[in-house]
């Protein structure tokens, strides 16, 4: 089946081009509580005030959904660079490329006879995505060897405990088995305990060597990750912290000493911060399992989610602030959304509620740019005050 990619919308229309109008969404903007998208071209969504709300549970259409785009088609679009347009965010491109590279690197049969995939793999050699994949492989190997060898050591410990128990209960053995030479058996059991202890020691030495070697290689590959693409920098930093945590023998201080830095990643929107966000949350939970992550508002701030209109009449006067980019590194733009007038006072506070930046702007100008390059990495509260009203948002600083 043919499909047409409507660039910028992050979706596909699975009908041939001549039937795009037939699959258009007609939206009645007077219904109030429905989300009313405003997009271009109108062949995707169209404003039509004559319609009524469609309820899926009263129609048989929902039980026979249209076919979805196959995974192979999605991966091919990534490989061919369809998502490289300016309309696609840098974070989305990075996550898509990281996903595809991992899929292809795990199974060479997927790409060895496909020129688009071959070109993609060649182009990404020596790029952050390839180094991050290598880090994952070395860390996976470290975990796998650790799990396997530790299971073997545990089995040895069970045998040692069994022989030791027999040695300690030799008198009971004599009483229950008078025909046996228990002293000779104790000698055999002791030799076996000594042998098993030496075997466990050798396995532990081998385990430590294998883990150390894999972690060293992971650390080396991780050092090659350069650039300021958020999902990559997040992954690289969490790799560094996780490697240090494992090398320390799971010392919790490796988390608490870098708590604020790890937390700044954990509090990001997972859809822009990448897989490192969930990994950071796992590390944070080791030190504090009561942290709440407000993904709905965080993702709303960075444009991943869109807020549904609660009331068409009041939406035009409902005020809010938008920070872009978020996370940020050097400069941000604060945009006032709604009806603002007078002098707006902007304050930045760090995690201990200490003011670190104060700024003023004419509210009617709607936007202002602020230099945040002097701020340390972490999460900051941004408050805009005007006419005894204030509006609060969160800002992540990534270095």
Coordinates of C-alpha atoms in Angstrom, one line a residue:
X1 CA 0.0 0.0 0.0
X2 CA 1.3 3.5 -0.8
X3 CA 1.6 6.1 1.9
X4 CA 2.3 9.8 2.0
X5 CA 4.4 11.2 4.8
X6 CA 3.1 14.6 6.0
X7 CA 6.3 16.2 7.0
X8 CA 6.3 17.8 10.4
X9 CA 3.4 15.9 11.9
X10 CA 5.2 12.8 12.9
X11 CA 2.7 10.6 11.3
X12 CA 1.7 9.0 8.0
X13 CA -1.4 8.9 5.9
X14 CA -1.9 5.4 4.7
X15 CA -4.0 6.3 1.7
X16 CA -2.8 7.0 -1.8
X17 CA -2.3 10.8 -2.5
X18 CA -5.6 11.1 -4.4
X19 CA -7.6 10.0 -1.4
X20 CA -6.0 12.2 1.3
X21 CA -9.1 14.4 1.5
X22 CA -11.2 11.3 2.2
X23 CA -9.2 10.6 5.3
X24 CA -9.2 14.2 6.6
X25 CA -10.3 15.0 10.1
X26 CA -13.1 17.5 10.3
X27 CA -13.0 19.3 13.7
X28 CA -15.8 21.4 15.2
X29 CA -14.0 24.1 17.2
X30 CA -17.2 25.1 19.0
X31 CA -17.4 21.8 21.0
X32 CA -15.1 23.4 23.6
X33 CA -13.5 20.5 25.5
X34 CA -12.0 18.8 22.5
X35 CA -8.5 19.5 21.4
X36 CA -8.6 21.7 18.4
X37 CA -5.4 21.4 16.4
X38 CA -4.4 24.2 14.1
X39 CA -2.1 22.8 11.4
X40 CA -1.1 23.2 7.8
X41 CA -2.0 21.8 5.3
X42 CA -5.7 21.7 5.7
X43 CA -5.8 18.2 4.1
X44 CA -4.8 16.8 7.5
X45 CA -7.3 18.7 9.8
X46 CA -10.1 20.9 8.7
X47 CA -12.3 23.3 10.7
X48 CA -16.0 22.4 10.3
X49 CA -18.6 23.7 12.8
X50 CA -21.4 21.6 11.5
X51 CA -20.3 18.3 13.0
X52 CA -21.0 16.5 16.3
X53 CA -18.6 14.6 18.6
X54 CA -17.7 11.1 17.4
X55 CA -17.8 8.4 20.0
X56 CA -15.7 5.3 19.2
X57 CA -17.8 3.0 21.4
X58 CA -20.9 3.5 19.3
X59 CA -19.3 2.6 16.0
X60 CA -18.0 -0.6 14.5
X61 CA -15.2 1.2 12.8
X62 CA -13.0 1.0 15.9
X63 CA -13.2 -2.8 15.9
X64 CA -11.6 -2.8 12.4
X65 CA -8.7 -0.2 12.6
X66 CA -6.7 0.7 9.5
X67 CA -3.3 -1.1 9.0
X68 CA -0.4 0.5 10.7
X69 CA 3.0 1.3 9.2
X70 CA 5.2 -1.7 9.4
X71 CA 8.3 -1.5 11.6
X72 CA 10.5 -2.1 8.6
X73 CA 9.0 0.9 6.9
X74 CA 9.7 3.1 9.9
X75 CA 13.3 1.9 10.2
X76 CA 13.8 2.6 6.5
X77 CA 12.5 6.1 6.9
X78 CA 15.1 6.7 9.6
X79 CA 17.9 5.2 7.6
X80 CA 17.0 7.4 4.6
X81 CA 17.0 10.5 6.6
X82 CA 13.4 11.4 6.3
X83 CA 13.4 12.7 9.9
X84 CA 16.4 15.0 9.2
X85 CA 14.2 18.0 8.3
X86 CA 14.3 21.1 10.5
X87 CA 10.7 20.3 11.5
X88 CA 12.0 17.3 13.5
X89 CA 13.6 18.0 16.8
X90 CA 17.3 17.2 17.4
X91 CA 16.3 15.0 20.3
X92 CA 13.8 13.0 18.2
X93 CA 16.4 12.4 15.4
X94 CA 19.0 11.3 18.0
X95 CA 16.6 8.8 19.6
X96 CA 15.5 7.5 16.2
X97 CA 19.0 7.0 15.1
X98 CA 20.0 5.4 18.4
X99 CA 17.1 2.9 18.1
X100 CA 17.9 2.0 14.5
X101 CA 21.6 1.6 15.0
X102 CA 21.0 -0.7 17.9
X103 CA 18.5 -2.8 15.9
X104 CA 21.0 -3.2 13.0
X105 CA 24.1 -3.7 15.1
X106 CA 22.4 -6.5 17.0
X107 CA 21.5 -8.4 13.8
X108 CA 23.7 -7.8 10.7
X109 CA 21.3 -9.9 8.6
X110 CA 18.9 -7.0 8.7
X111 CA 21.2 -4.7 6.8
X112 CA 24.0 -6.6 5.0
X113 CA 22.0 -6.7 1.8
X114 CA 20.2 -3.4 2.0
X115 CA 22.1 -0.3 0.6
X116 CA 20.1 2.2 2.7
X117 CA 20.9 0.4 6.0
X118 CA 24.6 -0.2 4.9
X119 CA 25.0 3.5 4.2
X120 CA 23.4 4.4 7.6
X121 CA 25.8 2.1 9.5
X122 CA 28.8 3.5 7.6
X123 CA 27.8 7.1 8.2
X124 CA 27.4 6.5 11.9
X125 CA 30.8 4.9 12.5
X126 CA 32.8 7.1 14.8
X127 CA 29.6 9.0 15.7
X128 CA 28.1 9.2 19.3
X129 CA 25.5 6.7 18.4
X130 CA 28.1 4.0 17.6
X131 CA 30.1 4.7 20.8
X132 CA 27.0 4.6 23.0
X133 CA 26.1 1.3 21.5
X134 CA 29.6 -0.1 22.3
X135 CA 29.3 1.2 25.8
X136 CA 25.9 -0.7 26.2
X137 CA 27.5 -3.9 24.8
X138 CA 30.5 -3.8 27.2
X139 CA 28.2 -3.0 30.2
X140 CA 25.8 -5.8 29.1
X141 CA 28.8 -8.2 29.0
X142 CA 29.9 -7.1 32.4
X143 CA 26.4 -7.7 33.9
X144 CA 26.0 -11.1 32.0
X145 CA 29.4 -12.4 33.2
X146 CA 28.7 -11.1 36.7
X147 CA 25.3 -12.9 36.8
X148 CA 26.7 -16.2 35.4
X149 CA 29.8 -16.4 37.6
X150 CA 28.0 -15.2 40.7
X151 CA 25.4 -18.0 40.2
X152 CA 28.3 -20.5 39.9
X153 CA 29.9 -19.1 43.1
X154 CA 26.5 -19.4 44.9
X155 CA 26.3 -23.1 43.9
X156 CA 29.8 -23.6 45.3
X157 CA 28.8 -21.9 48.5
X158 CA 25.9 -24.3 48.9
X159 CA 28.3 -27.3 48.4
X160 CA 30.7 -25.9 50.9
X161 CA 27.9 -25.4 53.4
X162 CA 26.8 -29.0 52.9
X163 CA 30.3 -30.4 53.5
X164 CA 30.9 -28.1 56.5
X165 CA 27.6 -29.1 58.1
X166 CA 28.6 -32.8 57.7
X167 CA 32.0 -32.1 59.3
X168 CA 30.4 -30.2 62.2
X169 CA 28.0 -33.1 62.8
X170 CA 30.5 -35.9 62.6
X171 CA 29.5 -37.3 65.9
X172 CA 25.9 -37.7 64.7
X173 CA 27.3 -39.4 61.6
X174 CA 29.2 -41.9 63.8
X175 CA 26.1 -42.7 65.8
X176 CA 23.8 -43.2 62.8
X177 CA 26.4 -45.0 60.7
X178 CA 28.7 -47.1 63.0
X179 CA 29.9 -49.1 60.0
X180 CA 31.5 -46.1 58.3
X181 CA 35.0 -44.7 58.8
X182 CA 33.7 -41.2 59.7
X183 CA 37.3 -39.8 60.3
X184 CA 38.3 -40.7 56.8
X185 CA 35.1 -39.2 55.4
X186 CA 35.9 -36.0 57.4
X187 CA 39.3 -35.8 55.8
X188 CA 37.7 -36.1 52.3
X189 CA 35.1 -33.5 53.2
X190 CA 37.7 -31.1 54.4
X191 CA 39.8 -31.6 51.2
X192 CA 36.7 -30.9 49.2
X193 CA 35.9 -27.8 51.2
X194 CA 39.4 -26.5 50.6
X195 CA 39.2 -27.3 46.9
X196 CA 35.8 -25.6 46.6
X197 CA 37.1 -22.5 48.5
X198 CA 40.0 -22.2 46.1
X199 CA 37.7 -22.7 43.1
X200 CA 35.4 -19.9 44.4
X201 CA 38.5 -17.7 44.9
X202 CA 39.6 -18.3 41.3
X203 CA 36.2 -17.7 39.9
X204 CA 35.9 -14.4 41.9
X205 CA 39.3 -13.3 40.6
X206 CA 38.2 -14.2 37.0
X207 CA 34.9 -12.4 37.5
X208 CA 36.6 -9.3 38.8
X209 CA 39.0 -9.3 35.9
X210 CA 36.3 -9.8 33.3
X211 CA 34.1 -7.1 34.8
X212 CA 37.0 -4.7 35.2
X213 CA 38.1 -5.2 31.6
X214 CA 34.5 -4.7 30.2
X215 CA 34.0 -1.6 32.4
X216 CA 37.3 -0.1 31.3
X217 CA 36.4 -0.6 27.6
X218 CA 33.0 0.9 28.3
X219 CA 34.6 3.9 29.9
X220 CA 36.9 4.3 27.0
X221 CA 34.1 4.2 24.5
X222 CA 32.0 6.6 26.6
X223 CA 34.9 9.2 26.6
X224 CA 34.5 9.4 22.8
X225 CA 30.9 10.6 23.0
X226 CA 31.1 14.4 22.3
X227 CA 28.6 17.0 21.3
X228 CA 25.6 18.7 23.0
X229 CA 22.7 16.5 21.8
X230 CA 20.7 16.0 25.0
X231 CA 19.9 12.3 24.7
X232 CA 23.6 11.5 24.0
X233 CA 25.0 13.7 26.7
X234 CA 22.5 12.3 29.2
X235 CA 23.4 8.7 28.2
X236 CA 27.1 9.5 28.4
X237 CA 26.8 11.0 31.9
X238 CA 24.7 8.2 33.3
X239 CA 27.1 5.7 31.8
X240 CA 29.9 7.4 33.7
X241 CA 27.9 7.3 37.0
X242 CA 26.8 3.7 36.6
X243 CA 30.3 2.5 35.7
X244 CA 31.6 4.2 38.8
X245 CA 28.8 2.7 40.9
X246 CA 29.7 -0.9 39.8
X247 CA 33.4 -0.4 40.2
X248 CA 32.9 0.8 43.7
X249 CA 31.1 -2.4 44.6
X250 CA 27.7 -0.7 44.5
X251 CA 28.7 1.9 47.0
X252 CA 25.6 4.2 47.4
X253 CA 28.0 7.2 47.9
X254 CA 28.6 7.1 44.1
X255 CA 24.9 8.1 43.8
X256 CA 24.6 10.5 46.8
X257 CA 27.8 12.4 45.8
X258 CA 26.3 13.2 42.4
X259 CA 22.7 13.3 43.5
X260 CA 21.8 16.7 42.0
X261 CA 23.4 16.0 38.6
X262 CA 21.7 12.6 38.3
X263 CA 18.4 14.1 39.5
X264 CA 18.6 16.8 36.8
X265 CA 18.4 14.1 34.2
X266 CA 15.8 12.0 36.0
X267 CA 13.5 15.0 36.1
X268 CA 13.6 15.5 32.3
X269 CA 10.9 14.4 29.9
X270 CA 11.7 10.8 28.9
X271 CA 10.7 11.5 25.3
X272 CA 13.4 14.2 24.8
X273 CA 15.9 13.1 27.5
X274 CA 16.1 9.6 26.2
X275 CA 16.6 6.2 27.9
X276 CA 19.1 7.8 30.3
X277 CA 16.1 9.5 32.1
X278 CA 14.7 6.1 33.3
X279 CA 18.2 4.9 34.2
X280 CA 18.8 8.1 36.2
X281 CA 15.6 7.5 38.1
X282 CA 16.7 3.9 38.9
X283 CA 19.9 5.4 40.5
X284 CA 18.0 8.1 42.3
X285 CA 15.7 5.4 43.8
X286 CA 18.7 3.7 45.4
X287 CA 19.1 6.9 47.5
X288 CA 15.6 8.2 47.6
X289 CA 12.6 6.2 46.5
X290 CA 10.0 8.9 47.2
X291 CA 10.9 11.3 44.3
X292 CA 7.9 12.3 42.2
X293 CA 8.4 12.9 38.5
X294 CA 5.8 15.2 36.9
X295 CA 6.2 14.0 33.3
X296 CA 2.9 15.5 32.1
X297 CA 4.0 19.0 32.9
X298 CA 7.6 18.5 32.0
X299 CA 6.8 17.1 28.6
X300 CA 4.2 19.8 28.1
X301 CA 6.9 22.4 28.6
X302 CA 9.2 21.0 26.0
X303 CA 6.4 20.6 23.5
X304 CA 6.0 16.8 23.6
X305 CA 2.4 17.0 24.9
X306 CA -0.2 19.6 24.0
X307 CA -2.8 20.8 26.5
X308 CA -6.4 20.2 25.7
X309 CA -8.7 23.2 25.6
X310 CA -10.8 23.2 28.7
X311 CA -13.1 26.1 27.6
X312 CA -13.0 27.8 24.3
X313 CA -14.2 31.1 25.8
X314 CA -11.6 31.3 28.5
X315 CA -8.7 29.7 26.7
X316 CA -7.7 33.0 25.0
X317 CA -7.2 34.7 28.4
X318 CA -5.7 31.7 30.2
X319 CA -2.1 32.8 31.0
X320 CA 1.0 30.6 31.1
X321 CA 4.7 30.7 30.3
X322 CA 6.7 28.6 27.9
X323 CA 10.5 28.1 28.2
X324 CA 12.5 27.1 25.1
X325 CA 14.8 25.2 24.9
X326 CA 14.3 23.1 28.0
X327 CA 16.7 21.5 29.0
X328 CA 19.1 24.4 28.1
X329 CA 22.8 25.1 28.3
X330 CA 23.5 28.8 27.4
X331 CA 20.4 30.9 26.6
X332 CA 16.6 30.4 26.9
X333 CA 13.6 32.3 25.6
X334 CA 10.7 32.9 27.9
X335 CA 7.4 33.3 26.1
X336 CA 4.3 34.7 27.7
X337 CA 1.2 33.1 26.5
X338 CA -2.1 34.9 27.1
X339 CA -3.1 38.4 28.1
X340 CA -0.1 40.1 30.0
X341 CA 0.5 43.8 30.6
X342 CA 2.7 45.9 32.8
X343 CA 6.1 45.0 34.2
X344 CA 6.9 41.2 34.5
X345 CA 9.4 40.2 37.2
X346 CA 11.3 36.9 36.4
X347 CA 13.1 35.0 39.1
X348 CA 15.2 31.8 39.0
X349 CA 15.6 29.8 42.1
X350 CA 17.8 26.7 42.6
X351 CA 16.9 23.4 44.4
X352 CA 17.3 25.0 47.9
X353 CA 15.1 28.0 46.8
X354 CA 18.0 30.4 46.6
X355 CA 17.5 33.2 44.0
X356 CA 20.2 32.9 41.3
X357 CA 18.8 35.2 38.5
X358 CA 16.5 38.2 38.6
X359 CA 15.2 39.8 35.4
X360 CA 12.5 42.3 34.3
X361 CA 10.7 42.7 31.0
X362 CA 7.8 44.6 29.5
X363 CA 5.0 42.0 29.6
X364 CA 3.5 43.3 26.3
X365 CA 6.7 42.3 24.5
X366 CA 5.7 38.7 25.2
X367 CA 9.2 37.2 24.8
X368 CA 12.6 37.8 26.4
X369 CA 15.9 36.0 26.1
X370 CA 18.0 35.3 29.2
X371 CA 21.6 34.1 29.5
X372 CA 21.7 31.0 31.7
X373 CA 25.3 29.9 30.9
X374 CA 26.5 30.8 34.4
X375 CA 24.0 28.4 36.1
X376 CA 25.3 25.0 37.3
X377 CA 23.7 21.9 36.0
X378 CA 20.5 21.1 37.8
X379 CA 16.8 21.9 38.1
X380 CA 15.6 25.5 38.6
X381 CA 12.2 27.0 39.4
X382 CA 11.3 29.9 37.1
X383 CA 8.6 32.3 38.4
X384 CA 7.1 35.1 36.4
X385 CA 5.2 37.7 38.6
X386 CA 2.9 40.4 37.4
X387 CA 0.0 42.3 39.1
X388 CA 0.1 40.0 42.2
X389 CA -0.2 37.0 39.9
X390 CA 2.6 34.5 39.3
X391 CA 3.3 31.7 36.9
X392 CA 5.8 28.9 37.7
X393 CA 7.7 26.5 35.5
X394 CA 10.7 24.3 35.8
X395 CA 14.0 24.6 33.8
X396 CA 16.7 21.9 33.4
X397 CA 20.3 23.1 32.9
X398 CA 22.5 20.5 31.2
X399 CA 26.3 21.1 30.8

